[in-house]
Tab-separated table of C-alpha atoms in Angstrom:
chain	number	residue	atom	x	y	z
A	1	UNK	CA	55.696	66.127	95.035
A	2	UNK	CA	53.766	68.951	93.413
A	3	UNK	CA	55.093	72.460	94.005
A	4	UNK	CA	52.785	75.437	93.553
A	5	UNK	CA	55.365	78.105	92.674
A	6	UNK	CA	58.973	78.423	91.511
A	7	UNK	CA	61.680	81.065	91.511
A	8	UNK	CA	62.791	82.170	88.042
A	9	UNK	CA	66.390	83.356	87.748
A	10	UNK	CA	67.122	85.349	84.586
A	11	UNK	CA	70.499	85.900	82.926
A	12	UNK	CA	71.005	89.149	84.869
A	13	UNK	CA	70.572	87.401	88.217
A	14	UNK	CA	67.117	88.884	88.826
A	15	UNK	CA	64.642	86.574	90.577
A	16	UNK	CA	60.858	86.401	90.224
A	17	UNK	CA	58.263	84.057	91.687
A	18	UNK	CA	56.207	82.264	89.023
A	19	UNK	CA	53.001	80.209	89.312
A	20	UNK	CA	51.892	77.416	86.954
A	21	UNK	CA	48.925	79.395	85.622
A	22	UNK	CA	51.316	82.043	84.270
A	23	UNK	CA	53.130	79.759	81.816
A	24	UNK	CA	52.538	77.158	79.125
A	25	UNK	CA	54.560	74.158	77.998
A	26	UNK	CA	55.923	76.217	75.077
A	27	UNK	CA	56.977	79.145	77.285
A	28	UNK	CA	58.668	76.718	79.653
A	29	UNK	CA	60.613	74.923	76.918
A	30	UNK	CA	61.658	78.104	75.120
A	31	UNK	CA	62.316	80.485	78.002
A	32	UNK	CA	62.244	78.962	81.488
A	33	UNK	CA	63.693	75.459	81.338
A	34	UNK	CA	66.727	74.998	83.650
A	35	UNK	CA	66.123	78.462	85.104
A	36	UNK	CA	63.547	77.575	87.779
A	37	UNK	CA	64.435	76.928	91.419
A	38	UNK	CA	62.688	75.768	94.571
A	39	UNK	CA	60.702	78.573	96.262
A	40	UNK	CA	62.074	77.649	99.707
A	41	UNK	CA	64.735	80.150	100.787
A	42	UNK	CA	68.316	78.856	100.428
A	43	UNK	CA	67.189	75.570	98.839
A	44	UNK	CA	69.378	74.796	95.773
A	45	UNK	CA	67.015	72.351	94.004
A	46	UNK	CA	66.041	73.037	90.407
A	47	UNK	CA	62.364	72.849	89.437
A	48	UNK	CA	60.653	71.600	86.274
A	49	UNK	CA	57.180	72.387	84.888
A	50	UNK	CA	54.525	69.784	84.197
A	51	UNK	CA	51.629	70.850	81.965
A	52	UNK	CA	48.361	68.980	81.597
A	53	UNK	CA	44.965	68.959	83.224
A	54	UNK	CA	46.442	70.268	86.475
A	55	UNK	CA	49.641	72.169	85.682
A	56	UNK	CA	52.225	72.168	88.445
A	57	UNK	CA	55.913	72.349	89.270
A	58	UNK	CA	57.947	69.416	90.526
A	59	UNK	CA	61.509	68.680	91.546
A	60	UNK	CA	63.978	68.445	88.668
A	61	UNK	CA	64.807	64.772	88.272
A	62	UNK	CA	67.577	63.714	90.670
A	63	UNK	CA	68.028	67.193	92.183
A	64	UNK	CA	68.189	67.361	95.983
A	65	UNK	CA	66.287	69.719	98.269
A	66	UNK	CA	67.948	70.944	101.453
A	67	UNK	CA	66.946	68.888	104.498
A	68	UNK	CA	65.023	71.758	106.091
A	69	UNK	CA	63.048	72.378	102.879
A	70	UNK	CA	59.308	71.689	102.879
A	71	UNK	CA	59.732	69.638	99.699
A	72	UNK	CA	62.649	67.471	100.865
A	73	UNK	CA	62.256	63.749	100.255
A	74	UNK	CA	64.429	60.627	100.210
A	75	UNK	CA	64.966	58.496	97.133
A	76	UNK	CA	65.295	54.782	97.733
A	77	UNK	CA	67.914	52.938	95.626
A	78	UNK	CA	66.770	49.794	93.835
A	79	UNK	CA	69.015	46.978	92.674
A	80	UNK	CA	67.511	45.237	89.659
A	81	UNK	CA	70.052	42.578	88.767
A	82	UNK	CA	72.412	42.109	85.872
A	83	UNK	CA	69.649	42.015	83.240
A	84	UNK	CA	68.688	45.638	83.787
A	85	UNK	CA	69.845	47.786	80.874
A	86	UNK	CA	68.541	51.225	81.821
A	87	UNK	CA	70.467	52.225	84.934
A	88	UNK	CA	70.733	55.892	85.795
A	89	UNK	CA	73.632	57.345	87.789
A	90	UNK	CA	72.276	59.660	90.465
A	91	UNK	CA	74.072	62.951	90.896
A	92	UNK	CA	76.390	63.141	93.877
A	93	UNK	CA	74.482	64.682	96.781
A	94	UNK	CA	75.768	67.610	98.821
A	95	UNK	CA	76.311	65.513	101.947
A	96	UNK	CA	78.275	62.871	100.057
A	97	UNK	CA	80.517	65.523	98.509
A	98	UNK	CA	81.189	67.112	101.898
A	99	UNK	CA	81.942	63.743	103.473
A	100	UNK	CA	84.308	62.934	100.606
A	101	UNK	CA	86.186	66.231	101.061
A	102	UNK	CA	86.513	65.568	104.782
A	103	UNK	CA	87.793	62.039	104.135
A	104	UNK	CA	90.282	63.308	101.540
A	105	UNK	CA	91.792	65.743	104.048
A	106	UNK	CA	92.162	62.934	106.579
A	107	UNK	CA	93.758	60.757	103.894
A	108	UNK	CA	96.293	63.479	103.058
A	109	UNK	CA	97.492	63.599	106.658
A	110	UNK	CA	97.753	59.909	107.532
A	111	UNK	CA	101.050	58.417	108.656
A	112	UNK	CA	102.419	55.438	106.704
A	113	UNK	CA	101.296	53.092	109.474
A	114	UNK	CA	97.791	54.571	109.469
A	115	UNK	CA	97.622	54.252	105.666
A	116	UNK	CA	98.474	50.560	105.865
A	117	UNK	CA	95.804	49.904	108.513
A	118	UNK	CA	93.240	51.895	106.533
A	119	UNK	CA	94.014	49.958	103.336
A	120	UNK	CA	93.555	46.601	105.095
A	121	UNK	CA	90.249	47.697	106.622
A	122	UNK	CA	88.946	48.892	103.260
A	123	UNK	CA	89.934	45.630	101.560
A	124	UNK	CA	87.907	43.683	104.126
A	125	UNK	CA	84.927	46.036	103.834
A	126	UNK	CA	85.059	45.907	100.029
A	127	UNK	CA	84.914	42.114	100.010
A	128	UNK	CA	81.835	42.163	102.246
A	129	UNK	CA	80.074	44.747	100.050
A	130	UNK	CA	80.777	42.700	96.932
A	131	UNK	CA	79.287	39.612	98.573
A	132	UNK	CA	76.151	41.520	99.579
A	133	UNK	CA	75.806	42.999	96.075
A	134	UNK	CA	75.862	39.546	94.465
A	135	UNK	CA	73.211	38.328	96.903
A	136	UNK	CA	70.985	41.343	96.231
A	137	UNK	CA	71.371	40.990	92.469
A	138	UNK	CA	70.135	37.395	92.616
A	139	UNK	CA	67.256	38.363	94.879
A	140	UNK	CA	66.079	41.151	92.560
A	141	UNK	CA	66.749	39.569	89.186
A	142	UNK	CA	63.085	39.632	88.207
A	143	UNK	CA	62.161	42.254	85.603
A	144	UNK	CA	60.546	45.483	86.863
A	145	UNK	CA	58.842	47.584	84.200
A	146	UNK	CA	57.803	50.755	86.007
A	147	UNK	CA	58.959	52.885	88.947
A	148	UNK	CA	57.090	55.620	90.775
A	149	UNK	CA	59.487	58.581	90.854
A	150	UNK	CA	58.687	61.800	92.719
A	151	UNK	CA	54.964	61.355	92.123
A	152	UNK	CA	55.300	60.452	88.428
A	153	UNK	CA	55.522	57.132	86.631
A	154	UNK	CA	58.492	56.442	84.366
A	155	UNK	CA	58.835	53.330	82.235
A	156	UNK	CA	62.201	51.587	81.896
A	157	UNK	CA	64.071	54.400	83.666
A	158	UNK	CA	65.052	52.636	86.821
A	159	UNK	CA	67.048	53.906	89.774
A	160	UNK	CA	70.196	53.383	90.155
A	161	UNK	CA	73.743	53.092	90.734
A	162	UNK	CA	74.992	55.635	93.275
A	163	UNK	CA	77.844	57.525	91.682
A	164	UNK	CA	81.152	57.121	93.491
A	165	UNK	CA	83.654	59.927	94.013
A	166	UNK	CA	87.103	58.702	93.037
A	167	UNK	CA	89.979	60.452	94.813
A	168	UNK	CA	93.319	61.220	93.161
A	169	UNK	CA	96.467	62.978	94.284
A	170	UNK	CA	97.650	65.273	91.485
A	171	UNK	CA	100.455	62.900	90.491
A	172	UNK	CA	98.028	59.954	90.328
A	173	UNK	CA	95.888	61.440	87.524
A	174	UNK	CA	95.940	59.323	84.343
A	175	UNK	CA	94.332	59.559	80.902
A	176	UNK	CA	91.360	57.529	82.178
A	177	UNK	CA	90.489	60.404	84.540
A	178	UNK	CA	90.148	62.937	81.709
A	179	UNK	CA	86.500	63.879	81.256
A	180	UNK	CA	85.468	62.396	84.607
A	181	UNK	CA	84.424	63.832	87.957
A	182	UNK	CA	87.245	63.375	90.440
A	183	UNK	CA	88.214	64.585	93.899
A	184	UNK	CA	91.734	65.949	93.457
A	185	UNK	CA	94.205	66.409	96.327
A	186	UNK	CA	97.432	68.425	96.460
A	187	UNK	CA	99.172	71.481	97.867
A	188	UNK	CA	98.585	75.046	96.684
A	189	UNK	CA	101.575	76.093	94.576
A	190	UNK	CA	100.271	79.457	93.380
A	191	UNK	CA	97.082	81.463	93.000
A	192	UNK	CA	96.254	84.154	90.454
A	193	UNK	CA	93.163	86.264	91.001
A	194	UNK	CA	91.058	86.821	87.877
A	195	UNK	CA	88.260	89.290	88.548
A	196	UNK	CA	85.661	87.614	90.761
A	197	UNK	CA	87.449	84.252	90.774
A	198	UNK	CA	90.991	82.887	90.420
A	199	UNK	CA	93.176	80.143	88.989
A	200	UNK	CA	94.863	77.941	91.562
A	201	UNK	CA	97.804	75.699	90.693
A	202	UNK	CA	98.087	72.693	92.973
A	203	UNK	CA	100.830	70.086	92.985
A	204	UNK	CA	101.970	66.807	94.434
A	205	UNK	CA	105.346	65.167	93.806
A	206	UNK	CA	106.162	67.926	91.274
A	207	UNK	CA	103.067	67.188	89.132
A	208	UNK	CA	100.563	70.041	88.770
A	209	UNK	CA	96.974	70.746	87.790
A	210	UNK	CA	95.263	74.141	87.442
A	211	UNK	CA	91.944	74.636	89.230
A	212	UNK	CA	89.623	76.885	87.207
A	213	UNK	CA	86.339	78.614	88.035
A	214	UNK	CA	84.626	79.640	84.813
A	215	UNK	CA	81.341	81.172	83.667
A	216	UNK	CA	79.256	78.283	85.011
A	217	UNK	CA	80.692	79.005	88.458
A	218	UNK	CA	80.075	82.758	88.442
A	219	UNK	CA	76.576	82.330	86.938
A	220	UNK	CA	75.406	79.944	89.673
A	221	UNK	CA	73.410	81.972	92.218
A	222	UNK	CA	74.511	79.731	95.094
A	223	UNK	CA	78.131	80.777	94.474
A	224	UNK	CA	77.532	84.509	94.985
A	225	UNK	CA	79.004	84.393	98.515
A	226	UNK	CA	82.281	82.967	97.108
A	227	UNK	CA	82.897	85.572	94.410
A	228	UNK	CA	85.700	88.078	95.095
A	229	UNK	CA	86.782	86.029	98.128
A	230	UNK	CA	89.804	84.210	96.642
A	231	UNK	CA	92.170	86.698	98.263
A	232	UNK	CA	91.623	84.691	101.452
A	233	UNK	CA	93.451	81.673	99.984
A	234	UNK	CA	96.357	83.881	98.942
A	235	UNK	CA	96.556	85.301	102.466
A	236	UNK	CA	96.371	81.799	103.948
A	237	UNK	CA	99.340	80.716	101.815
A	238	UNK	CA	101.290	83.804	102.924
A	239	UNK	CA	100.622	83.036	106.587
A	240	UNK	CA	100.913	79.234	106.647
A	241	UNK	CA	103.240	78.397	103.763
A	242	UNK	CA	101.992	74.939	102.793
A	243	UNK	CA	98.234	74.848	102.232
A	244	UNK	CA	96.411	71.656	101.328
A	245	UNK	CA	93.713	71.706	98.645
A	246	UNK	CA	90.874	69.256	98.075
A	247	UNK	CA	88.329	69.818	95.316
A	248	UNK	CA	85.648	68.002	93.311
A	249	UNK	CA	85.215	68.815	89.626
A	250	UNK	CA	85.717	67.788	86.012
A	251	UNK	CA	89.251	66.773	85.067
A	252	UNK	CA	90.164	67.853	81.551
A	253	UNK	CA	93.133	68.414	79.306
A	254	UNK	CA	93.599	71.923	77.925
A	255	UNK	CA	95.619	71.315	74.767
A	256	UNK	CA	95.795	75.006	73.887
A	257	UNK	CA	97.509	75.840	77.179
A	258	UNK	CA	99.197	72.443	77.507
A	259	UNK	CA	97.987	71.740	81.023
A	260	UNK	CA	95.591	69.644	83.068
A	261	UNK	CA	92.628	71.485	84.564
A	262	UNK	CA	90.096	70.812	87.286
A	263	UNK	CA	86.888	72.736	86.571
A	264	UNK	CA	84.895	73.356	89.755
A	265	UNK	CA	81.277	74.482	89.568
A	266	UNK	CA	80.173	74.910	93.212
A	267	UNK	CA	81.862	76.953	95.933
A	268	UNK	CA	81.174	74.233	98.484
A	269	UNK	CA	83.017	71.651	96.346
A	270	UNK	CA	86.532	72.665	97.392
A	271	UNK	CA	88.418	73.342	100.617
A	272	UNK	CA	91.809	74.671	101.697
A	273	UNK	CA	93.283	73.061	104.818
A	274	UNK	CA	89.810	71.510	105.117
A	275	UNK	CA	88.171	74.935	105.425
A	276	UNK	CA	85.372	76.194	103.222
A	277	UNK	CA	86.516	79.477	101.637
A	278	UNK	CA	83.424	81.348	102.816
A	279	UNK	CA	84.198	80.287	106.400
A	280	UNK	CA	87.853	81.221	105.878
A	281	UNK	CA	86.893	84.779	104.947
A	282	UNK	CA	84.836	85.085	108.145
A	283	UNK	CA	87.764	83.920	110.250
A	284	UNK	CA	90.067	86.479	108.665
A	285	UNK	CA	87.480	89.212	109.266
A	286	UNK	CA	87.355	88.326	112.991
A	287	UNK	CA	91.084	87.703	113.307
A	288	UNK	CA	90.417	84.114	114.417
A	289	UNK	CA	93.103	82.543	112.224
A	290	UNK	CA	95.864	84.225	114.170
A	291	UNK	CA	94.708	82.162	117.156
A	292	UNK	CA	94.770	78.848	115.288
């Protein structure tokens, strides 16, 4: 879908509306690429520039518009069979991340009996999905050369394997998780505020990982409402003692500090006791948590 303007966000956090006639392909590549956003208020989608006979903006490939955005659209997955070599993993959408965080919190609080029932149900569901996938692969085994994507034609770049979110308790993390996106679950052991953000140590069965929020987090404009709010987690720990943490990010090994780290990039990608931190701050401000 063609978009007639974009919001430019410079390194100082200043925004400016830009129209296609104001830029060229060279200006875009050298100065504006990865710095343009959807003009709809509160929509997080990145925007790219397309030059040519009729220059225009379009949605950055695989980015998602908010559902109330004028430019929102659905992408339809295509299964192309085992002979397809160019399969692209779609980024995990906002709704899928939120659903995964909700499910992780439920998982953390299941009884042993509920865990056993849940495991049996998932085994049955998994077998059915595998059977359907084999059937679909056979049905779509024919070669497809081109796909219409967001109004543009791309050759041999075919949608798509939806990227799964693998969940791990802290003590379940292995070397195969290093360098991967994971949803990590544990209890808050400590929190140290560092300027606008913090480092949070979470643990499970005496194993720990440190949650970090680095420059990419503070530079993201959508995270501005989370900066300088980490005191709320510290207060929650003081009031409730045990606080459960669920968060989606990159698992990595920090050899210099001899520790595992979970790097989180979006404020909406982690929760404490299943509460978004921005919501938590509001509850503290109104005194609502004392009633809970």
